[in-house]
Amino acid sequence: MTALLTASNLVKEFPVRGGMLGEKRLLTAVAGIDLELHPGETLGLAGESGCGKSTVARLLTGLIPASQGEIRYAGSELSGMDREQTALFRKDVQMIFQDPFSSLNPRMRVSEIIAEPLAIHRIGTPGERRERVAALMERVGLSAQQLSRFPHEFSGGQRQRIGIARALAVSPRLIIADEPVSALDLSIQAQIINLLQEVKRELGLSFLFITHDLSVLRHLSDRVAIMYLGRIVETGSREQALDAPLHPYTEALLSAIPSIDPEKRKRRVIAKGELPSPLSPPTGCPFHPRCPYAREICAKERPELSEKEPGHSAACHFSAEIYRNDASHRSP
């Protein structure tokens, strides 16, 4: 199947000044990743806070330029698009932001917020836009009678529903959701996740769902990519990555998920220490200072992301040795 969106060797560096002399350094937020998203698919991108997930989202939507690498949408390279192609890309690829409080303009009424992308892309007459906005409000579980209100008059979950309605307004093909439920209460999270699943099925959308919560990905994703310190360290189907991980970092993330069933997790793998600074990443494997299986080669040679079994890749020197035929390391 032809990919809808691809990223090849994607790099993003930010200049940073620090110290008494204001020495300029480069912070590598994204360190050469490859991603592929197919029509109708939900790809889950997971990792700790600070690993570069949100930067990837902004790169893929064209909100910030890449320092290196290539992004292609429907076969066309993003940086080489003409004005007409760019307008189509911005219509087809929409984003749901993490914070429902800051992602909505507090000076605009809800009707104006949802209608704004329709006006920008010159879709419909004013009357048709009003009808479209009212229908979208009903679709996301709100009332059209609330359209004249301002964002501060809504709860966090309701604001995120407004953000979803805005993203759906122009009938996109791909939605990039950057931690869309992390700022919400658990009960509200479930409602928003169910809503996203419903609109995906009804409209045939593709999703890139970004989160630090693997339990959310288990409900939403078709495929999973695990990110650590700006790099993809494991990719595979949901079942491969979450039920039979081949990278110690994925195993550690899964071990951190609480379980009320004592039979489900007989072994816990805990990542030592804190996430290193991207200003001074470790040599060799970026995870080796925290890895319980690290050996001498891990500090010297960075493992490439390679296929360990059909459709399942990991960036680990010892995946086969650690995980082959070893059920005690497998997360249920």
Short mmCIF file of C-alpha atoms in Angstrom, two decimals:
data_model
loop_
_atom_site.label_atom_id
_atom_site.label_comp_id
_atom_site.label_asym_id
_atom_site.label_seq_id
_atom_site.Cartn_x
_atom_site.Cartn_y
_atom_site.Cartn_z
CA MET A 1 0.00 0.00 0.00
CA THR A 2 1.30 3.47 -0.94
CA ALA A 3 2.09 5.56 2.13
CA LEU A 4 0.08 8.72 2.76
CA LEU A 5 2.85 10.42 4.74
CA THR A 6 6.53 9.49 5.03
CA ALA A 7 9.50 10.98 6.86
CA SER A 8 13.04 10.00 5.87
CA ASN A 9 16.12 10.74 8.00
CA LEU A 10 14.23 13.58 9.67
CA VAL A 11 16.39 15.84 11.84
CA LYS A 12 15.51 18.95 13.84
CA GLU A 13 18.13 20.99 15.67
CA PHE A 14 17.54 24.09 17.76
CA PRO A 15 20.32 26.60 18.57
CA VAL A 16 20.67 27.09 22.33
CA ARG A 17 22.78 29.59 24.22
CA GLY A 18 24.01 28.87 27.72
CA GLY A 19 26.74 29.53 30.23
CA MET A 20 28.31 32.81 31.28
CA LEU A 21 29.73 33.49 27.82
CA GLY A 22 26.53 32.55 26.03
CA GLU A 23 28.15 29.77 24.05
CA LYS A 24 25.95 28.65 21.16
CA ARG A 25 25.16 24.93 21.05
CA LEU A 26 22.78 22.74 19.09
CA LEU A 27 20.01 20.78 20.74
CA THR A 28 19.02 17.82 18.58
CA ALA A 29 15.35 17.25 19.29
CA VAL A 30 14.84 14.79 16.42
CA ALA A 31 17.88 12.77 15.39
CA GLY A 32 17.24 11.15 12.02
CA ILE A 33 13.95 9.26 12.21
CA ASP A 34 12.01 7.37 9.54
CA LEU A 35 8.22 7.08 9.72
CA GLU A 36 5.54 5.83 7.37
CA LEU A 37 1.78 6.26 7.72
CA HIS A 38 -0.74 4.57 5.42
CA PRO A 39 -4.29 5.58 4.46
CA GLY A 40 -6.83 4.63 7.13
CA GLU A 41 -4.12 3.64 9.62
CA THR A 42 -3.51 4.83 13.17
CA LEU A 43 0.18 5.03 14.02
CA GLY A 44 0.95 5.51 17.70
CA LEU A 45 4.12 7.40 18.63
CA ALA A 46 5.12 6.95 22.27
CA GLY A 47 7.93 7.92 24.62
CA GLU A 48 8.77 9.89 27.73
CA SER A 49 8.26 13.65 27.93
CA GLY A 50 11.21 15.40 26.30
CA CYS A 51 11.98 12.67 23.77
CA GLY A 52 10.97 14.79 20.76
CA LYS A 53 7.42 13.59 20.03
CA SER A 54 5.83 17.05 19.83
CA THR A 55 8.66 18.28 17.63
CA VAL A 56 7.91 15.42 15.23
CA ALA A 57 4.24 16.49 15.16
CA ARG A 58 5.17 20.06 14.27
CA LEU A 59 7.60 18.91 11.60
CA LEU A 60 5.06 16.63 9.96
CA THR A 61 2.40 19.37 9.87
CA GLY A 62 4.85 21.87 8.41
CA LEU A 63 4.61 24.20 11.40
CA ILE A 64 8.41 24.20 11.71
CA PRO A 65 11.04 23.40 9.06
CA ALA A 66 13.29 20.37 9.26
CA SER A 67 17.04 20.83 9.68
CA GLN A 68 17.62 17.77 7.51
CA GLY A 69 15.68 14.99 5.85
CA GLU A 70 12.55 14.72 3.75
CA ILE A 71 8.80 14.70 4.40
CA ARG A 72 6.51 13.46 1.62
CA TYR A 73 2.73 13.71 1.53
CA ALA A 74 0.84 11.73 -1.13
CA GLY A 75 4.11 11.36 -3.02
CA SER A 76 5.08 15.07 -3.03
CA GLU A 77 8.00 16.43 -1.03
CA LEU A 78 6.79 19.02 1.48
CA SER A 79 9.50 21.64 0.98
CA GLY A 80 9.09 21.49 -2.80
CA MET A 81 5.32 22.01 -2.94
CA ASP A 82 3.90 24.95 -4.88
CA ARG A 83 1.23 27.22 -3.42
CA GLU A 84 -1.68 25.07 -4.58
CA GLN A 85 -0.11 21.85 -3.26
CA THR A 86 0.73 23.53 0.06
CA ALA A 87 -2.87 24.72 0.47
CA LEU A 88 -4.14 21.19 -0.18
CA PHE A 89 -1.63 19.76 2.32
CA ARG A 90 -2.70 22.22 5.01
CA LYS A 91 -6.32 21.28 4.39
CA ASP A 92 -5.68 17.54 4.37
CA VAL A 93 -3.42 17.42 7.45
CA GLN A 94 -4.94 18.82 10.63
CA MET A 95 -3.70 18.83 14.23
CA ILE A 96 -5.28 18.40 17.64
CA PHE A 97 -3.12 20.03 20.29
CA GLN A 98 -2.29 18.84 23.77
CA ASP A 99 -3.61 21.75 25.80
CA PRO A 100 -7.30 22.52 25.20
CA PHE A 101 -6.91 25.71 27.23
CA SER A 102 -4.22 27.41 25.14
CA SER A 103 -5.07 26.00 21.70
CA LEU A 104 -8.31 27.98 21.37
CA ASN A 105 -8.35 31.75 20.89
CA PRO A 106 -10.02 33.16 24.04
CA ARG A 107 -11.26 36.23 22.11
CA MET A 108 -13.20 34.21 19.54
CA ARG A 109 -16.59 32.59 19.91
CA VAL A 110 -16.79 28.85 19.32
CA SER A 111 -18.65 29.40 16.05
CA GLU A 112 -15.78 31.55 14.78
CA ILE A 113 -13.11 29.08 15.94
CA ILE A 114 -14.65 26.14 14.08
CA ALA A 115 -15.55 28.20 11.01
CA GLU A 116 -12.10 29.79 10.69
CA PRO A 117 -10.46 26.93 8.71
CA LEU A 118 -13.51 26.87 6.39
CA ALA A 119 -13.04 30.58 5.70
CA ILE A 120 -9.28 30.22 5.22
CA HIS A 121 -9.76 27.48 2.62
CA ARG A 122 -12.78 29.25 1.09
CA ILE A 123 -15.09 26.31 1.60
CA GLY A 124 -18.81 26.97 1.22
CA THR A 125 -20.94 30.08 1.51
CA PRO A 126 -21.43 31.81 4.88
CA GLY A 127 -24.75 29.99 5.29
CA GLU A 128 -23.24 26.61 4.43
CA ARG A 129 -20.41 27.24 6.89
CA ARG A 130 -22.89 27.97 9.68
CA GLU A 131 -24.70 24.71 8.95
CA ARG A 132 -21.42 22.81 8.84
CA VAL A 133 -20.28 24.27 12.17
CA ALA A 134 -23.59 23.44 13.87
CA ALA A 135 -23.42 19.86 12.57
CA LEU A 136 -19.83 19.48 13.79
CA MET A 137 -20.79 20.68 17.27
CA GLU A 138 -23.49 18.03 17.44
CA ARG A 139 -21.09 15.40 16.06
CA VAL A 140 -18.53 15.92 18.82
CA GLY A 141 -21.16 15.75 21.56
CA LEU A 142 -21.86 19.44 22.11
CA SER A 143 -24.94 21.53 21.38
CA ALA A 144 -25.28 23.99 18.51
CA GLN A 145 -26.87 26.32 21.08
CA GLN A 146 -23.40 26.73 22.64
CA LEU A 147 -21.84 28.21 19.49
CA SER A 148 -22.06 31.80 20.71
CA ARG A 149 -20.05 31.05 23.86
CA PHE A 150 -16.36 31.72 24.44
CA PRO A 151 -13.80 28.98 25.28
CA HIS A 152 -13.59 29.95 28.97
CA GLU A 153 -17.23 28.94 29.37
CA PHE A 154 -16.41 25.29 28.66
CA SER A 155 -14.70 22.52 30.64
CA GLY A 156 -11.38 21.01 29.53
CA GLY A 157 -13.02 18.02 27.90
CA GLN A 158 -15.51 20.25 26.07
CA ARG A 159 -12.69 22.45 24.81
CA GLN A 160 -10.91 19.43 23.41
CA ARG A 161 -14.13 18.45 21.63
CA ILE A 162 -14.15 21.93 20.08
CA GLY A 163 -10.56 21.37 18.98
CA ILE A 164 -11.62 18.09 17.36
CA ALA A 165 -14.53 19.82 15.59
CA ARG A 166 -12.14 22.46 14.26
CA ALA A 167 -9.78 19.75 12.96
CA LEU A 168 -12.68 17.95 11.23
CA ALA A 169 -14.16 21.11 9.68
CA VAL A 170 -12.23 20.93 6.38
CA SER A 171 -12.66 17.13 5.93
CA PRO A 172 -8.99 16.20 6.39
CA ARG A 173 -7.38 12.90 5.40
CA LEU A 174 -4.89 12.83 8.28
CA ILE A 175 -5.11 14.08 11.86
CA ILE A 176 -2.02 14.42 14.02
CA ALA A 177 -3.09 14.30 17.67
CA ASP A 178 -0.38 15.48 20.05
CA GLU A 179 -1.14 14.13 23.55
CA PRO A 180 -4.82 15.10 23.12
CA VAL A 181 -6.00 13.52 26.39
CA SER A 182 -3.04 14.00 28.74
CA ALA A 183 -4.43 17.22 30.25
CA LEU A 184 -7.85 15.68 30.97
CA ASP A 185 -9.33 13.65 33.82
CA LEU A 186 -9.35 9.88 33.31
CA SER A 187 -13.11 9.66 32.79
CA ILE A 188 -12.96 12.44 30.19
CA GLN A 189 -9.97 10.80 28.51
CA ALA A 190 -12.05 7.70 27.77
CA GLN A 191 -14.81 9.82 26.23
CA ILE A 192 -12.38 11.67 23.95
CA ILE A 193 -10.65 8.42 22.90
CA ASN A 194 -14.02 6.88 22.03
CA LEU A 195 -14.93 9.98 20.03
CA LEU A 196 -11.68 9.82 18.05
CA GLN A 197 -12.25 6.13 17.30
CA GLU A 198 -15.77 6.88 16.09
CA VAL A 199 -14.77 9.67 13.70
CA LYS A 200 -11.88 7.58 12.38
CA ARG A 201 -14.24 4.72 11.49
CA GLU A 202 -16.94 6.97 10.06
CA LEU A 203 -14.67 9.18 7.95
CA GLY A 204 -11.88 6.74 7.10
CA LEU A 205 -9.21 9.00 8.56
CA SER A 206 -5.55 8.32 9.16
CA PHE A 207 -4.20 9.22 12.59
CA LEU A 208 -0.80 9.87 14.07
CA PHE A 209 -1.53 9.59 17.79
CA ILE A 210 1.23 10.87 20.07
CA THR A 211 1.27 9.96 23.75
CA HIS A 212 3.42 8.82 26.64
CA ASP A 213 0.72 6.37 27.76
CA LEU A 214 1.06 2.94 26.17
CA SER A 215 -2.27 1.80 27.57
CA VAL A 216 -3.94 4.44 25.37
CA LEU A 217 -2.06 3.19 22.31
CA ARG A 218 -3.26 -0.33 22.97
CA HIS A 219 -6.84 0.85 22.39
CA LEU A 220 -6.16 3.13 19.42
CA SER A 221 -3.20 2.07 17.31
CA ASP A 222 -2.71 -0.29 14.41
CA ARG A 223 1.09 0.15 14.53
CA VAL A 224 3.36 1.58 17.21
CA ALA A 225 6.65 3.49 17.12
CA ILE A 226 8.62 3.99 20.34
CA MET A 227 10.80 7.10 20.55
CA TYR A 228 13.74 7.74 22.87
CA LEU A 229 15.97 10.83 22.93
CA GLY A 230 15.07 11.91 19.42
CA ARG A 231 15.29 8.45 17.82
CA ILE A 232 12.88 5.65 16.98
CA VAL A 233 14.01 2.58 18.92
CA GLU A 234 11.22 0.14 18.08
CA THR A 235 8.40 -0.20 15.54
CA GLY A 236 5.87 -2.92 14.93
CA SER A 237 2.22 -3.79 14.99
CA ARG A 238 0.34 -3.07 18.20
CA GLU A 239 0.55 -6.71 19.21
CA GLN A 240 4.25 -7.02 18.38
CA ALA A 241 5.41 -3.87 20.15
CA LEU A 242 3.12 -3.99 23.18
CA ASP A 243 2.80 -7.75 23.77
CA ALA A 244 6.27 -8.90 22.71
CA PRO A 245 8.69 -5.92 22.80
CA LEU A 246 12.20 -6.28 21.41
CA HIS A 247 13.79 -3.19 22.99
CA PRO A 248 14.52 -2.75 26.73
CA TYR A 249 13.10 0.79 26.69
CA THR A 250 9.73 -0.43 25.43
CA GLU A 251 9.83 -3.14 28.08
CA ALA A 252 10.51 -0.52 30.76
CA LEU A 253 7.60 1.64 29.57
CA LEU A 254 5.29 -1.37 29.69
CA SER A 255 6.52 -2.30 33.17
CA ALA A 256 5.47 1.15 34.39
CA ILE A 257 1.81 0.53 33.52
CA PRO A 258 -0.09 -0.30 36.74
CA SER A 259 -1.85 -3.67 36.83
CA ILE A 260 -4.33 -5.01 39.38
CA ASP A 261 -3.68 -8.57 38.19
CA PRO A 262 -0.63 -10.00 40.03
CA GLU A 263 -0.29 -12.74 37.39
CA LYS A 264 0.10 -10.29 34.53
CA ARG A 265 3.56 -9.01 35.31
CA LYS A 266 5.95 -11.30 37.12
CA ARG A 267 8.98 -9.29 36.08
CA ARG A 268 9.46 -5.53 36.17
CA VAL A 269 12.15 -3.77 34.18
CA ILE A 270 12.96 -0.30 35.48
CA ALA A 271 14.96 2.25 33.50
CA LYS A 272 17.70 3.66 35.73
CA GLY A 273 18.10 7.41 36.24
CA GLU A 274 16.58 10.20 34.18
CA LEU A 275 16.28 10.91 30.47
CA PRO A 276 19.67 12.39 29.38
CA SER A 277 19.83 15.89 27.95
CA PRO A 278 19.62 16.09 24.14
CA LEU A 279 22.37 18.73 24.42
CA SER A 280 24.81 16.01 25.42
CA PRO A 281 23.41 12.61 24.42
CA PRO A 282 25.28 9.47 25.49
CA THR A 283 27.69 7.80 23.12
CA GLY A 284 26.73 4.52 21.53
CA CYS A 285 23.20 3.38 22.26
CA PRO A 286 21.34 6.38 23.72
CA PHE A 287 19.55 4.11 26.21
CA HIS A 288 22.63 2.30 27.52
CA PRO A 289 23.14 4.40 30.74
CA ARG A 290 19.65 3.34 31.87
CA CYS A 291 19.49 -0.16 30.38
CA PRO A 292 19.61 -3.21 32.70
CA TYR A 293 21.08 -5.32 29.88
CA ALA A 294 23.81 -2.90 28.71
CA ARG A 295 27.27 -4.24 27.85
CA GLU A 296 30.54 -2.70 26.75
CA ILE A 297 29.60 -2.43 23.08
CA CYS A 298 26.45 -0.49 23.95
CA ALA A 299 28.51 2.47 25.18
CA LYS A 300 30.62 2.52 22.01
CA GLU A 301 28.42 1.60 19.05
CA ARG A 302 24.93 2.88 18.34
CA PRO A 303 22.64 0.11 17.07
CA GLU A 304 20.64 0.88 13.94
CA LEU A 305 16.91 0.31 13.77
CA SER A 306 16.66 -2.99 11.91
CA GLU A 307 14.04 -5.65 11.32
CA LYS A 308 14.31 -8.46 13.87
CA GLU A 309 11.25 -10.35 12.67
CA PRO A 310 8.76 -9.64 9.87
CA GLY A 311 7.25 -6.18 10.43
CA HIS A 312 9.00 -5.73 13.79
CA SER A 313 12.14 -3.59 14.12
CA ALA A 314 14.29 -2.56 17.08
CA ALA A 315 17.51 -0.64 17.68
CA CYS A 316 19.22 -3.01 20.11
CA HIS A 317 22.43 -5.04 19.83
CA PHE A 318 21.01 -7.93 21.86
CA SER A 319 17.30 -8.15 20.99
CA ALA A 320 17.57 -11.74 19.80
CA GLU A 321 19.63 -12.85 22.79
CA ILE A 322 17.49 -11.11 25.41
CA TYR A 323 14.03 -11.88 24.10
CA ARG A 324 14.22 -15.02 21.99
CA ASN A 325 12.16 -17.80 23.60
CA ASP A 326 12.18 -15.94 26.91
CA ALA A 327 8.58 -15.58 28.04
CA SER A 328 9.58 -14.00 31.35
CA HIS A 329 10.57 -10.82 29.50
CA ARG A 330 7.34 -10.59 27.54
CA SER A 331 4.71 -8.12 28.66
CA PRO A 332 1.13 -9.44 28.54
#
